[in-house]
């Protein structure tokens, strides 16, 4: 599941980067363009993290529940952080602005959960 979500999210990041660079750059201020680029970068990083997370879970190298929570926190971060920046600058709405920092905190919590999902975990033998 996380591999598919990560791949779709990466596809969307590439599309957003192309749209921003080729069509929207002239319509944005330099500051807004820089912030949208940061949102795209974070979206791409966390899309790749979701793909890796899916592989780790499939290989049983993580605690399953902690891995699930990690993925959910990454997706929440994507929606609140990257999504909030997109809404702020591309739709010209302050509706999501207050949620952008929560998205950043969700990313951090997801990375912490990834640490907790791996530290001291030993894969159960299938023998």
Protein backbone atom coordinates (compact mmCIF):
# COMPACT_ATOMS: atom_id res chain seq x y z
CA UNK A 1 0.00 0.00 0.00
CA UNK A 2 2.75 2.52 0.92
CA UNK A 3 4.68 1.79 -2.26
CA UNK A 4 1.63 2.66 -4.38
CA UNK A 5 0.83 5.78 -2.34
CA UNK A 6 4.48 6.85 -2.53
CA UNK A 7 4.68 6.29 -6.29
CA UNK A 8 1.48 8.27 -6.91
CA UNK A 9 2.73 11.04 -4.63
CA UNK A 10 6.06 11.17 -6.50
CA UNK A 11 4.20 11.33 -9.82
CA UNK A 12 2.17 14.25 -8.48
CA UNK A 13 5.36 16.00 -7.28
CA UNK A 14 6.92 15.73 -10.73
CA UNK A 15 3.72 17.05 -12.33
CA UNK A 16 3.54 19.92 -9.81
CA UNK A 17 7.18 20.78 -10.48
CA UNK A 18 6.63 20.85 -14.23
CA UNK A 19 3.45 22.92 -13.94
CA UNK A 20 5.09 25.38 -11.58
CA UNK A 21 8.28 25.77 -13.60
CA UNK A 22 6.67 25.94 -17.02
CA UNK A 23 3.39 27.70 -16.44
CA UNK A 24 2.98 29.17 -13.02
CA UNK A 25 6.38 30.72 -12.33
CA UNK A 26 5.47 33.96 -14.09
CA UNK A 27 2.30 34.25 -12.01
CA UNK A 28 4.03 33.83 -8.63
CA UNK A 29 6.21 36.19 -6.66
CA UNK A 30 9.80 35.06 -6.13
CA UNK A 31 8.99 34.25 -2.49
CA UNK A 32 5.86 32.27 -3.39
CA UNK A 33 7.75 30.37 -6.10
CA UNK A 34 10.52 29.48 -3.61
CA UNK A 35 7.97 28.24 -1.06
CA UNK A 36 6.16 26.13 -3.66
CA UNK A 37 9.52 24.63 -4.68
CA UNK A 38 10.14 23.70 -1.04
CA UNK A 39 6.71 22.04 -0.88
CA UNK A 40 7.51 20.07 -4.05
CA UNK A 41 10.89 19.00 -2.64
CA UNK A 42 9.35 17.83 0.63
CA UNK A 43 6.60 16.04 -1.26
CA UNK A 44 9.17 14.20 -3.34
CA UNK A 45 11.37 13.29 -0.35
CA UNK A 46 8.42 11.88 1.55
CA UNK A 47 7.05 10.09 -1.51
CA UNK A 48 10.36 8.24 -1.72
CA UNK A 49 10.25 7.64 2.03
CA UNK A 50 6.83 6.01 1.61
CA UNK A 51 8.18 3.73 -1.13
CA UNK A 52 11.10 2.71 1.12
CA UNK A 53 8.74 2.26 4.06
CA UNK A 54 6.61 -0.09 1.99
CA UNK A 55 9.67 -2.14 1.10
CA UNK A 56 10.82 -2.30 4.70
CA UNK A 57 7.39 -3.42 5.88
CA UNK A 58 7.15 -5.99 3.10
CA UNK A 59 10.57 -7.34 4.14
CA UNK A 60 9.38 -7.44 7.76
CA UNK A 61 12.23 -5.18 8.86
CA UNK A 62 9.97 -2.87 10.87
CA UNK A 63 7.45 -3.21 13.63
CA UNK A 64 4.21 -3.35 11.59
CA UNK A 65 2.11 -1.02 13.74
CA UNK A 66 4.88 1.54 14.09
CA UNK A 67 5.48 1.35 10.32
CA UNK A 68 1.78 1.97 9.70
CA UNK A 69 1.82 5.00 12.00
CA UNK A 70 4.98 6.27 10.28
CA UNK A 71 3.28 6.12 6.88
CA UNK A 72 0.16 7.82 8.19
CA UNK A 73 2.26 10.63 9.68
CA UNK A 74 4.12 11.11 6.39
CA UNK A 75 0.82 11.31 4.47
CA UNK A 76 -0.60 13.75 7.03
CA UNK A 77 2.55 15.84 6.65
CA UNK A 78 2.16 15.80 2.87
CA UNK A 79 -1.42 16.99 3.09
CA UNK A 80 -0.82 19.68 5.69
CA UNK A 81 2.66 20.93 4.75
CA UNK A 82 2.90 20.59 0.98
CA UNK A 83 -0.85 20.83 0.47
CA UNK A 84 -1.05 23.88 2.72
CA UNK A 85 1.67 25.67 0.77
CA UNK A 86 0.01 24.78 -2.55
CA UNK A 87 -3.34 26.13 -1.37
CA UNK A 88 -1.73 29.26 0.05
CA UNK A 89 0.16 30.21 -3.11
CA UNK A 90 -1.59 28.52 -6.02
CA UNK A 91 -5.18 29.12 -4.92
CA UNK A 92 -4.39 32.34 -3.05
CA UNK A 93 -6.16 31.18 0.08
CA UNK A 94 -5.03 31.43 3.67
CA UNK A 95 -7.39 28.59 4.62
CA UNK A 96 -4.60 26.08 5.29
CA UNK A 97 -1.84 28.45 6.45
CA UNK A 98 -2.19 27.62 10.14
CA UNK A 99 -1.83 23.89 9.36
CA UNK A 100 1.51 24.14 7.53
CA UNK A 101 3.60 23.94 10.76
CA UNK A 102 1.55 20.92 11.86
CA UNK A 103 2.51 19.26 8.60
CA UNK A 104 6.18 19.85 9.37
CA UNK A 105 5.70 18.38 12.82
CA UNK A 106 3.95 15.37 11.26
CA UNK A 107 6.99 14.80 9.06
CA UNK A 108 9.27 14.93 12.10
CA UNK A 109 7.00 12.59 14.05
CA UNK A 110 6.99 10.20 11.09
CA UNK A 111 10.78 10.08 11.02
CA UNK A 112 10.87 9.54 14.78
CA UNK A 113 8.35 6.73 14.39
CA UNK A 114 10.57 5.18 11.72
CA UNK A 115 13.42 5.16 14.22
CA UNK A 116 11.19 3.58 16.86
CA UNK A 117 9.91 1.04 14.33
CA UNK A 118 13.43 -0.24 13.70
CA UNK A 119 15.41 0.12 16.93
CA UNK A 120 15.74 -3.22 18.65
CA UNK A 121 13.28 -4.95 16.31
CA UNK A 122 14.25 -8.42 15.24
CA UNK A 123 12.40 -9.99 12.39
CA UNK A 124 10.50 -13.10 13.38
CA UNK A 125 11.92 -16.24 11.86
CA UNK A 126 9.66 -18.01 9.35
CA UNK A 127 11.19 -21.39 10.09
